[in-house]
Short mmCIF file of C-alpha atoms and ligand atoms in Angstrom, two decimals:
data_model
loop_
_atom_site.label_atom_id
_atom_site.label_comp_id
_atom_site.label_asym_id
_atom_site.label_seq_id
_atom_site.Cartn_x
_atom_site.Cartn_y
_atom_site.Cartn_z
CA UNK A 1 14.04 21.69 134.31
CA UNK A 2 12.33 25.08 134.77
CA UNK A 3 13.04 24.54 138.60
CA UNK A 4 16.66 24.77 137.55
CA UNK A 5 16.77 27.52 135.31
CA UNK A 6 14.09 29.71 136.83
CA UNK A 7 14.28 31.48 139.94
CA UNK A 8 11.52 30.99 142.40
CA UNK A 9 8.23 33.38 141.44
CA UNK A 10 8.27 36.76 143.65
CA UNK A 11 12.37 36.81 143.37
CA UNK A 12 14.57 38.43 141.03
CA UNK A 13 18.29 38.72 140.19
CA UNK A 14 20.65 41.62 139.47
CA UNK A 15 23.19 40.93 137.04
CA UNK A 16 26.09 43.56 137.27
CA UNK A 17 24.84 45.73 134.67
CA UNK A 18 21.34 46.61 137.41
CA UNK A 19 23.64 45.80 140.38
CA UNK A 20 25.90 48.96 139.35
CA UNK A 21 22.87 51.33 139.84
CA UNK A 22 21.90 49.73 142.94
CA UNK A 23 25.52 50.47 144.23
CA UNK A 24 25.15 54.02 143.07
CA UNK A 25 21.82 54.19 145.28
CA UNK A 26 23.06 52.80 148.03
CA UNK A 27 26.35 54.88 148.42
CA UNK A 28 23.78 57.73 148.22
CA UNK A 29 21.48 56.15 150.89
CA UNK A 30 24.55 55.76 153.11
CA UNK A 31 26.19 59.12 152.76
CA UNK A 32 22.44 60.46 153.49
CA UNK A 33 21.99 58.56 156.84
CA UNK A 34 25.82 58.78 158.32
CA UNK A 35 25.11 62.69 157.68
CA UNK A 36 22.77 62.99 160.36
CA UNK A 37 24.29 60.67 162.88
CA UNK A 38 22.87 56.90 161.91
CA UNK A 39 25.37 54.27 161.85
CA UNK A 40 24.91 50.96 160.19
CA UNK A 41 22.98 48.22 161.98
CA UNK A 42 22.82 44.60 160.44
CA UNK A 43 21.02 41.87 161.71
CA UNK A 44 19.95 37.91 160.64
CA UNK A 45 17.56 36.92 157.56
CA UNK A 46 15.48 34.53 160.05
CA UNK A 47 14.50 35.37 163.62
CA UNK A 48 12.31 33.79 166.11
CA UNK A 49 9.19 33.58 164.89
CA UNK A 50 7.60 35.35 168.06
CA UNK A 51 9.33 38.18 167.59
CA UNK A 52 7.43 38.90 164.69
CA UNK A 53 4.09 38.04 165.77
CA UNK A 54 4.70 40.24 169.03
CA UNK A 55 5.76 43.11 167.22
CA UNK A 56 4.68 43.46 163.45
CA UNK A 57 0.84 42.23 165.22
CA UNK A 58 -1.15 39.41 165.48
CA UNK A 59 -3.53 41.47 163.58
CA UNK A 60 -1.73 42.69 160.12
CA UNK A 61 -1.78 41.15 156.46
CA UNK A 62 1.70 40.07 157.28
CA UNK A 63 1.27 37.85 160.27
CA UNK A 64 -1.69 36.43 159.43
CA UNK A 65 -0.77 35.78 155.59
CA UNK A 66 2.79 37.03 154.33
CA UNK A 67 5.45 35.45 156.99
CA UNK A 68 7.45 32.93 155.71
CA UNK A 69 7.72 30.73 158.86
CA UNK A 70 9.40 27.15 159.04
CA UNK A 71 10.85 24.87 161.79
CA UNK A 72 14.12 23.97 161.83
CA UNK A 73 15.55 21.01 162.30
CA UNK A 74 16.10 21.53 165.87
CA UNK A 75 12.65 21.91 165.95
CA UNK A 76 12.33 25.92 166.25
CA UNK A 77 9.98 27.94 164.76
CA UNK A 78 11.72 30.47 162.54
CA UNK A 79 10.66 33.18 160.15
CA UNK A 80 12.35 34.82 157.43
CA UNK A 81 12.15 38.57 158.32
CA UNK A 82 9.14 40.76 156.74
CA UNK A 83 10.47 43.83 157.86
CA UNK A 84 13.52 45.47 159.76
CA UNK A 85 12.06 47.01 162.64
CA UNK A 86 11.55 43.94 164.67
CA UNK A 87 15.14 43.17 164.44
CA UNK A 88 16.47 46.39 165.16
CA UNK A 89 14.42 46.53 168.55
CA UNK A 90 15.39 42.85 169.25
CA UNK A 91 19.22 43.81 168.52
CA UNK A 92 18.43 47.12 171.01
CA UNK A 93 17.38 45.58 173.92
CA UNK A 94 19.55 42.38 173.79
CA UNK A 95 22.50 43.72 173.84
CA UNK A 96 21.42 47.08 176.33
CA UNK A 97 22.23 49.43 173.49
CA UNK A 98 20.53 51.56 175.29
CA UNK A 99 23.50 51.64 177.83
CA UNK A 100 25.47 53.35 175.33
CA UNK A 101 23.22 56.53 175.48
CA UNK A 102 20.35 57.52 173.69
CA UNK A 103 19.48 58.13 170.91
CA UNK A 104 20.49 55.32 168.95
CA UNK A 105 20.90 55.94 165.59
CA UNK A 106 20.60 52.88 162.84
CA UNK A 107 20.10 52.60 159.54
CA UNK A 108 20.01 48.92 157.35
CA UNK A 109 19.70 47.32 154.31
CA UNK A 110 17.75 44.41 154.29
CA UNK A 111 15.71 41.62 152.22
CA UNK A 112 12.67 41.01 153.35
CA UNK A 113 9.85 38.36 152.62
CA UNK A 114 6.70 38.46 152.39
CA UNK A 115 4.80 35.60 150.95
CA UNK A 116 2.59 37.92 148.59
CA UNK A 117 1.06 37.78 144.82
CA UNK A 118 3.50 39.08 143.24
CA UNK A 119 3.14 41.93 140.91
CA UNK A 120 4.92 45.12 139.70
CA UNK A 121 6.18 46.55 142.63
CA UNK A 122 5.28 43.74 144.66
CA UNK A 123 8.02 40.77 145.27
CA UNK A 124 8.32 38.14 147.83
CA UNK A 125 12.03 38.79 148.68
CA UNK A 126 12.54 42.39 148.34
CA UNK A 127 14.83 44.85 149.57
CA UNK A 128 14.98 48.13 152.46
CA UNK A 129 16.61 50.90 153.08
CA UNK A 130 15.26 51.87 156.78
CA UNK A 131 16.40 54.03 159.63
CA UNK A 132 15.10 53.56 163.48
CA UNK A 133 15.70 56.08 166.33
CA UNK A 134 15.67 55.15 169.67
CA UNK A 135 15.13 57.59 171.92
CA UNK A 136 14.19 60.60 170.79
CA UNK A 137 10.65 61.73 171.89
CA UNK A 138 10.48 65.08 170.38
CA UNK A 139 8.40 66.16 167.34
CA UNK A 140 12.11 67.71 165.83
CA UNK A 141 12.73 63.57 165.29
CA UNK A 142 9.98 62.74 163.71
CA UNK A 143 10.83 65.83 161.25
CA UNK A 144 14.72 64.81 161.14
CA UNK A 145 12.99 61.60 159.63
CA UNK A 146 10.75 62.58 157.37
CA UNK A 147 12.78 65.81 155.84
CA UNK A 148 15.69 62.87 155.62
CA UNK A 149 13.14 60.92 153.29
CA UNK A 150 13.05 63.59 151.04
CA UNK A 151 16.59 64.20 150.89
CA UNK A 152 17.03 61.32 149.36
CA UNK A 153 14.74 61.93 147.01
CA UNK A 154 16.35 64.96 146.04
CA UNK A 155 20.30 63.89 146.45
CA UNK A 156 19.09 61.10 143.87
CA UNK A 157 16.89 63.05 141.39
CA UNK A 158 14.02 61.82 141.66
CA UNK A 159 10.90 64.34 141.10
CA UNK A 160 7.01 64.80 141.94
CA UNK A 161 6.66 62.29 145.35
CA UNK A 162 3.94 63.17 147.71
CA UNK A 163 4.64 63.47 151.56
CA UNK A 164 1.65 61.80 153.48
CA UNK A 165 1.07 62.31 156.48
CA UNK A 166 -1.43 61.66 159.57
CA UNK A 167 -1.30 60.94 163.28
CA UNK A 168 -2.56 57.59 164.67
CA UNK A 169 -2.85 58.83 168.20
CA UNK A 170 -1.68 57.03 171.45
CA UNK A 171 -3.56 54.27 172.94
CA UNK A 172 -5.36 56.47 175.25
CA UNK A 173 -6.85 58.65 172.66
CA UNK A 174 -6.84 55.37 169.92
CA UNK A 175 -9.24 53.43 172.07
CA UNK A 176 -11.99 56.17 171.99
CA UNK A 177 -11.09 56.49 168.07
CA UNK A 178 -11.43 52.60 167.88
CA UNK A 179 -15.11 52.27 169.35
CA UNK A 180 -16.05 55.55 166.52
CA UNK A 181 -14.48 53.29 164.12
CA UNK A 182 -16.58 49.78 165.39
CA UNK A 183 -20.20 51.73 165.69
CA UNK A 184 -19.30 53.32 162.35
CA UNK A 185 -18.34 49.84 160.20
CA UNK A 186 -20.74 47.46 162.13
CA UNK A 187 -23.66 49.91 160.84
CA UNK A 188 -21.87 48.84 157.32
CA UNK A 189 -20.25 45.37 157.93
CA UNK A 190 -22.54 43.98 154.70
CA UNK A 191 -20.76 46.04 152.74
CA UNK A 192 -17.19 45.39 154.09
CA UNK A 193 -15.00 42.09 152.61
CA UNK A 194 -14.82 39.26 154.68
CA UNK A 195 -11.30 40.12 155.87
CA UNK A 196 -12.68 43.10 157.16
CA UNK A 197 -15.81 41.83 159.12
CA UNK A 198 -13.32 39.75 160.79
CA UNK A 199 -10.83 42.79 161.39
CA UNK A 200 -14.07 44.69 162.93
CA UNK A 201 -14.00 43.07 166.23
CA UNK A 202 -10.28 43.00 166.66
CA UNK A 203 -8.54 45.91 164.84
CA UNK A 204 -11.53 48.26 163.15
CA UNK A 205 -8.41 50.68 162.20
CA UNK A 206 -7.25 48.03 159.65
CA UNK A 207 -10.25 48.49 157.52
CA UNK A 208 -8.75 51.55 156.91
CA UNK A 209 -5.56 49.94 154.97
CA UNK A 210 -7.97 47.41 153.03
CA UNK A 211 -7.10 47.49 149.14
CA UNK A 212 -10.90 46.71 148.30
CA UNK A 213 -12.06 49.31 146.59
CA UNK A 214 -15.63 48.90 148.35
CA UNK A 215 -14.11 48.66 151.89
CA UNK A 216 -12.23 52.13 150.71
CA UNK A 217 -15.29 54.02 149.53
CA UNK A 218 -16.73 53.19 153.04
CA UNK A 219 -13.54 53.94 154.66
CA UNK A 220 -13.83 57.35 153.35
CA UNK A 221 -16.52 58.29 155.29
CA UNK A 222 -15.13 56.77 158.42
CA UNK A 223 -14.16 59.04 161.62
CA UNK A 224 -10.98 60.57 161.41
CA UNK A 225 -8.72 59.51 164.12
CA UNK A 226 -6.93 63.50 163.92
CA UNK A 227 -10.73 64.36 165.21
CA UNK A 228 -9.93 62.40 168.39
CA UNK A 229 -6.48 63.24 169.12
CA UNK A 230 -5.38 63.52 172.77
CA UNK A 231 -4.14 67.07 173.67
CA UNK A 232 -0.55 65.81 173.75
CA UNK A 233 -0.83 63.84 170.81
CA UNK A 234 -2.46 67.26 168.85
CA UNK A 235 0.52 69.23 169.50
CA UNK A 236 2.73 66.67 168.78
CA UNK A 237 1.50 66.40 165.30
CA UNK A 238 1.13 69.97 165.08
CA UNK A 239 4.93 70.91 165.91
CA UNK A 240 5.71 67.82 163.72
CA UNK A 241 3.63 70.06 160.80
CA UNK A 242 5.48 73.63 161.53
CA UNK A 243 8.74 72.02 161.57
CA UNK A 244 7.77 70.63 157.93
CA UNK A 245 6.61 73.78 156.62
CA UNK A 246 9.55 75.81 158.19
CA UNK A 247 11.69 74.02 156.57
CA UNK A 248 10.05 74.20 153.40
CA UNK A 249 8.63 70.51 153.24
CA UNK A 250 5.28 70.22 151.61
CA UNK A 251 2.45 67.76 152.73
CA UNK A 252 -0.94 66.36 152.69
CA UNK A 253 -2.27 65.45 155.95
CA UNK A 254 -4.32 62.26 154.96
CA UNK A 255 -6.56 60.80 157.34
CA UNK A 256 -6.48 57.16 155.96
CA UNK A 257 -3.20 56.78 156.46
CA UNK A 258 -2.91 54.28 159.02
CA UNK A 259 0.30 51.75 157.06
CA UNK A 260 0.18 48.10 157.33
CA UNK A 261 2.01 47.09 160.89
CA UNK A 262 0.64 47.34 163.87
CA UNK A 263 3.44 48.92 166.20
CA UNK A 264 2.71 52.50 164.92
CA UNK A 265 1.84 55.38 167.43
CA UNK A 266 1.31 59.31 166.66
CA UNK A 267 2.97 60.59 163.25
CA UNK A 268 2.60 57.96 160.33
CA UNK A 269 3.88 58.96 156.45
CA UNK A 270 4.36 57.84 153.20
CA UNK A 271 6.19 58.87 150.45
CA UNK A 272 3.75 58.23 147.48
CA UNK A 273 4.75 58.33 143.61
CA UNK A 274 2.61 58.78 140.78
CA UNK A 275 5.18 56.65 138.84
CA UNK A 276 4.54 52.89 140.28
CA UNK A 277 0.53 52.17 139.86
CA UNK A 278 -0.93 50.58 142.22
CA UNK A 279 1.92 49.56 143.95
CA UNK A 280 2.64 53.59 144.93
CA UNK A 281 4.49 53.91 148.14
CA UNK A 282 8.17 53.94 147.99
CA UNK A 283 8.71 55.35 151.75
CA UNK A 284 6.58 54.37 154.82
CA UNK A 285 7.40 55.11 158.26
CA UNK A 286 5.89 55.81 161.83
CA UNK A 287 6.25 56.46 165.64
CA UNK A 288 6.15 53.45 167.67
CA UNK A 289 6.65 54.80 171.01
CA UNK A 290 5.30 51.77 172.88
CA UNK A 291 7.48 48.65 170.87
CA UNK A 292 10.48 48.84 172.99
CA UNK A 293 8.72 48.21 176.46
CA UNK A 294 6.05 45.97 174.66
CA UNK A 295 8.95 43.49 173.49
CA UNK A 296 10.26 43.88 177.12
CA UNK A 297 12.61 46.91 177.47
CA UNK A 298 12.27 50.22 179.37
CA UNK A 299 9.76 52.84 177.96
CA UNK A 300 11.74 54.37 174.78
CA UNK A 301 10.13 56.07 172.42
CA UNK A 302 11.52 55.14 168.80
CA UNK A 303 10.65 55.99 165.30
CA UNK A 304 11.67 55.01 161.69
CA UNK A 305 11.35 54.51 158.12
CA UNK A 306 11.86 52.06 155.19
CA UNK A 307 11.65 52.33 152.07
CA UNK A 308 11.62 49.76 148.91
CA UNK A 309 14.50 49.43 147.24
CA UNK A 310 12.65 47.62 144.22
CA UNK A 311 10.32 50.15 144.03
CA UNK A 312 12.91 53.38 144.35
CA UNK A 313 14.58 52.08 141.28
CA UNK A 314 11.68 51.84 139.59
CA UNK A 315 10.63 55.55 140.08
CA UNK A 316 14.65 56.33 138.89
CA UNK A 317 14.02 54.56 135.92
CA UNK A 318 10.78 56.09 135.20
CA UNK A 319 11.92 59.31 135.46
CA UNK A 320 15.16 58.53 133.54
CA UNK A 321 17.60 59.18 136.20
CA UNK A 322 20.80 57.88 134.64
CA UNK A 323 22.71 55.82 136.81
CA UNK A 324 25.95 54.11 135.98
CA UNK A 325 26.83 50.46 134.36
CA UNK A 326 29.59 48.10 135.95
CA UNK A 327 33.31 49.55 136.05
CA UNK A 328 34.93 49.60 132.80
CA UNK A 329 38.55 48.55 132.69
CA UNK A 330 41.28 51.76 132.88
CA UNK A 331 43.83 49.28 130.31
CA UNK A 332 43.00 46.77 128.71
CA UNK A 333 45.97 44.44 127.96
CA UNK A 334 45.85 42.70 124.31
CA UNK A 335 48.55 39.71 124.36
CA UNK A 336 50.30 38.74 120.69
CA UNK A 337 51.19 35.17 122.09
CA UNK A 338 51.92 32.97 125.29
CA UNK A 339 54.69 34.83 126.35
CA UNK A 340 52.90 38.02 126.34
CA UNK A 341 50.13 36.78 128.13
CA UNK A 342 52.51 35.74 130.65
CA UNK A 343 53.83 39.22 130.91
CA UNK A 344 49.85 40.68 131.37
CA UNK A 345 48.90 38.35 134.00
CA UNK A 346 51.66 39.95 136.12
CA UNK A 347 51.25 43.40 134.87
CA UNK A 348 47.78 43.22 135.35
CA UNK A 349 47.95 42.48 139.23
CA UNK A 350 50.62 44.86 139.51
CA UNK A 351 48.48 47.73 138.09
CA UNK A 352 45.36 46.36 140.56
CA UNK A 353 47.41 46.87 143.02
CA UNK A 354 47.85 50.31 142.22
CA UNK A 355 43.97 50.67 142.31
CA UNK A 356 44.29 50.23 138.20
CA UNK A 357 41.09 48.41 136.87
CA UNK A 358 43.49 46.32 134.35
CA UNK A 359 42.18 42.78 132.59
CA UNK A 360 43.49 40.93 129.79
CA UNK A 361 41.74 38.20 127.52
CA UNK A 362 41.90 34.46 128.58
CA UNK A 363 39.67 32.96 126.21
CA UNK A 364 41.94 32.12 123.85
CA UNK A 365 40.91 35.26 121.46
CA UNK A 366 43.09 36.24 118.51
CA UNK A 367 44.75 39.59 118.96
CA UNK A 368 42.39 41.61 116.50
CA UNK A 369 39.19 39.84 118.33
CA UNK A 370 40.88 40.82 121.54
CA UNK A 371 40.89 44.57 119.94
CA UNK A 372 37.30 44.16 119.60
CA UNK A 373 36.66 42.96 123.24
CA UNK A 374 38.37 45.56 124.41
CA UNK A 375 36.73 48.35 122.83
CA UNK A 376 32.96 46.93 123.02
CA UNK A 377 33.70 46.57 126.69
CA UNK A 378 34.49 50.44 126.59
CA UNK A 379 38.63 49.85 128.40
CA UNK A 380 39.79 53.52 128.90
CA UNK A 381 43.15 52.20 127.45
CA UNK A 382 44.82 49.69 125.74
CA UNK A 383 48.34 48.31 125.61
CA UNK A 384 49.36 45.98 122.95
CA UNK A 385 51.86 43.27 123.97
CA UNK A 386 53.98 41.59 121.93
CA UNK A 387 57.75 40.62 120.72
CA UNK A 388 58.65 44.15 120.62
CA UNK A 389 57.26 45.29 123.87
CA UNK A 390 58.85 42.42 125.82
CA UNK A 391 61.90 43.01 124.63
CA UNK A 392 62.32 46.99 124.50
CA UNK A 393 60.42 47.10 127.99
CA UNK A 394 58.61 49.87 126.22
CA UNK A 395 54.77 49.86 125.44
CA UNK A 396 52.20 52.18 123.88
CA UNK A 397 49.29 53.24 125.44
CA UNK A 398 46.32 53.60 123.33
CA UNK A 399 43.80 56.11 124.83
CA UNK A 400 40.16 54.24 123.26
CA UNK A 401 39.08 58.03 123.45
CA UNK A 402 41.28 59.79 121.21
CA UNK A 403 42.63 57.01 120.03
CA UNK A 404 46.10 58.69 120.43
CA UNK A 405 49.38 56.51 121.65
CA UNK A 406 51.46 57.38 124.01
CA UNK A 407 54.99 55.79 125.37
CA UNK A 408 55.13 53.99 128.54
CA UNK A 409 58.51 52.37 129.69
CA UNK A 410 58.00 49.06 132.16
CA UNK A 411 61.37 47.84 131.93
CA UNK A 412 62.38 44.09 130.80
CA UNK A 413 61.78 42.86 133.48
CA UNK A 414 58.47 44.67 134.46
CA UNK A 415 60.01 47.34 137.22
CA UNK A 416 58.16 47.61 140.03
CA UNK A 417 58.66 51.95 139.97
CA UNK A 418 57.90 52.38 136.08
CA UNK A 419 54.28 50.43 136.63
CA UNK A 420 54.21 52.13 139.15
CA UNK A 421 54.63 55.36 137.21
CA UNK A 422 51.88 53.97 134.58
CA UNK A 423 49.52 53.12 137.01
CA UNK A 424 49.51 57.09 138.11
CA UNK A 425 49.07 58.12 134.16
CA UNK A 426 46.28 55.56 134.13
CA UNK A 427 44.17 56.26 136.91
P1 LIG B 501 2.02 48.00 150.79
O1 LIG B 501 0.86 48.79 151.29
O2 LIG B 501 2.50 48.44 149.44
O3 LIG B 501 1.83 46.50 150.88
P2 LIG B 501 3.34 47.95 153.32
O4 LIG B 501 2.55 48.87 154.14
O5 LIG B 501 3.12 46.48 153.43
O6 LIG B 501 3.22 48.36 151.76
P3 LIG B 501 5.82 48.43 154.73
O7 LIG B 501 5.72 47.22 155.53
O8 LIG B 501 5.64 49.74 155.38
O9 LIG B 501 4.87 48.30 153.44
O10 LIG B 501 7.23 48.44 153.97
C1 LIG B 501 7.88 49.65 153.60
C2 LIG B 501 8.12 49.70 152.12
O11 LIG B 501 8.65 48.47 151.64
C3 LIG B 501 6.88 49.89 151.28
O12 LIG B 501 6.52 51.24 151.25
C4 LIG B 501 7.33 49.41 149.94
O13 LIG B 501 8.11 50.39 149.26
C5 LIG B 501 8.21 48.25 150.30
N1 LIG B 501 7.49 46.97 150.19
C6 LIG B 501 6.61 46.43 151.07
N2 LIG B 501 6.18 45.23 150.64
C7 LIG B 501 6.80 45.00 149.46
C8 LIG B 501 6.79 43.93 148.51
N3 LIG B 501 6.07 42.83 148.72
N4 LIG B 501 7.56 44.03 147.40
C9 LIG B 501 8.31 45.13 147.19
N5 LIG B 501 8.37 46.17 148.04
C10 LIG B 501 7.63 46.12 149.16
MG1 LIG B 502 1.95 45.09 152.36
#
């Protein structure tokens, strides 16, 4: 029975009364990204699995572990996405965005999944807010991104996250980097978890990411790929830095930052609370200046961010950031009998179509238990309707506040002008 009653492990629901704050979030997300020119970008929950592979890495935790992958029954292999990137660079290229002009400007919400042990702060569906720019080659992007991240932040309240930041290089500088990187973990692979003696040969830099706390103390002695930065490469990260500070940004440049996919190039952050445990970046985001023509398209340097959703909310409610419950009614409409009742159901739509929240009982409640509802559910208003009311065309409107009445003529018939008329008093 638990199979019926029990959603599967790494999922969770929002009932209205958490979906209301997520609405709140997301409005603010929104507003945040539309300021600075992103428009909306949606794409499907299952791709081909390919894509994936090709662009998230052969290499990375979530190929090789984390995708959920299936064939279909027209014998495809499909995958659930882990992440929005791949999609948004699929959407690019097959339908020549690109034409349009660059940049191109998204932003999405997504769920993602990632078959993972699930934990605080770690789901197997889960949810993004991300932005990709397509284009744009310029340090002054990568800071558009980044000062965006903490925008949010601050539009939203929440306090005390870290910027991280480092630059993975380009591939020209990266290979000299990765051969530092072998020399220096083969002299250690003893020490190193399996994973990474197996990640030596074919991606050193993943060590790096490895949540062992061995492989980390042996990471922290590791070359630092800033020390082998290309000269284009150094001054992109430096402009990327004096852009920060001018405009007031604070950072750590942290040379073990190298995130978890393997399409990154150049400037790499995180957003890190102090809030969440282990489980302690919200916001993670890159370069990736070589995806687009590595997935088939032109040369176009890109970059992005996304953050989890989960994981924001629980830094709000850490912090106590109040955020708002479902709608409350504006009237509430209390019915003495059947014929009232058949008076509300019309009222009712009239007023919601008047962009009046306006509900009425139909659970067969007794007028003083419908009293009762209607306060507990916290109804602005309330109108009583009964003998009286359908006959005078006259009602009182009880403000729940004050818990003063005031007067409201409908007419008998309801009249289309004096609901009209309440409506405006009501909302
Ligand atoms: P982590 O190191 O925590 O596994 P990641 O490097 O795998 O993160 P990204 O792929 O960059 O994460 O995803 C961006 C953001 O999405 C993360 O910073 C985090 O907030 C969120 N996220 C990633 N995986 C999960 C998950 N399994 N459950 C909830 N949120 C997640
Ligand atoms: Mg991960």
């Amino acid at each position: 029975m638990a199979l019926l009653t029990q959603a599967p492990k790494g999922t969770q629901d929002l009932l209205p009364r958490q979906a209301a704050g997520w609405q709140k979030v997301e409005a603010v997300l929104r507003a945040q990204a539309e300021l600075r020119g992103f428009g909306e970008l949606r794409t499907p929950v299952f791709e081909h699995t390919e894509l994936f592979q090709r662009s998230v890495g052969e290499t990375t935790d979530v190929v090789q572990k984390e995708m959920y992958t299936f064939t279909d029954k027209g014998g495809r292999s499909v995958t659930l996405r882990p992440e929005g990137t791949a999609g948004a660079v699929r959407a690019l290229l097959e339908h020549a965005a690109y034409n349009e002009g660059l940049p191109q400007k998204y932003y999405y919400f997504t769920s993602c999944y990632r078959y993972e042990k699930p934990q605080a702060g770690r789901l197997r569906e889960f949810h993004q807010f991300g932005v990709e720019l397509f284009g744009p080659g310029e340090p002054a992007a990568d800071a558009q991104v980044i000062l965006m991240g903490g925008a949010i932040f601050r539009a939203l309240g929440v306090k005390g996250l870290s910027l991280h930041l480092n630059s993975i290089g380009c591939p020209a500088c990266r290979a000299e980097y990765h051969k530092a990187l072998h020399a220096y973990f083969s002299a250690r692979a003893a020490e190193l978890c399996e994973t990474c003696r197996g990640r030596l040969e074919r991606n050193p830099m993943r060590i790096l990411d490895c949540k062992n706390p061995d492989c980390g103390r042996i990471a922290a002695g590791a070359p630092r790929m800033t020390d082998y930065l290309c000269a284009d490469c150094r001054t992109h990260f430096e402009r990327v830095q004096e852009y920060l500070r001018a405009a007031g940004m604070e950072f750590t440049v942290d040379p073990s930052l190298v995130r978890g996919l393997d399409y990154y190039t150049r400037t790499v952050f995180e957003f890190i609370s102090t809030d969440l445990g282990a489980q302690s970046t919200v916001l993670g985001g890159g370069r990736y200046d070589g995806l687009v023509e590595e997935m088939g398209g032109k040369q176009t340097p890109a970059l992005g961010f996304a953050m989890g959703l989960e994981r924001l909310m629980m830094v709000l409610q850490a912090q106590g950031v109040a955020l708002p419950g479902p709608r409350p009614s504006d009237v509430y409409l209390a019915c003495a009998d059947e014929e009232a009742k058949a008076c509300a159901v019309r009222l009712a739509e009239m007023l919601c179509a008047h962009g009046v929240a306006a509900d009425y009982d139909a659970c067969g409640r007794s007028l003083k238990a419908q009293m009762k509802y209607a306060g507990k559910s916290g109804a602005r208003a309330v109108i009583v309707l009964g003998g009286d009311e359908l006959r005078t065309g006259v009602v009182q409107v009880k403000d729940m506040a004050t818990g003063g009445q005031q007067p409201a003529e409908l007419g008998a018939p309801l009249d289309e002008a004096k609901v009209a008329a309440l409506a405006e008093r009501l909302r």
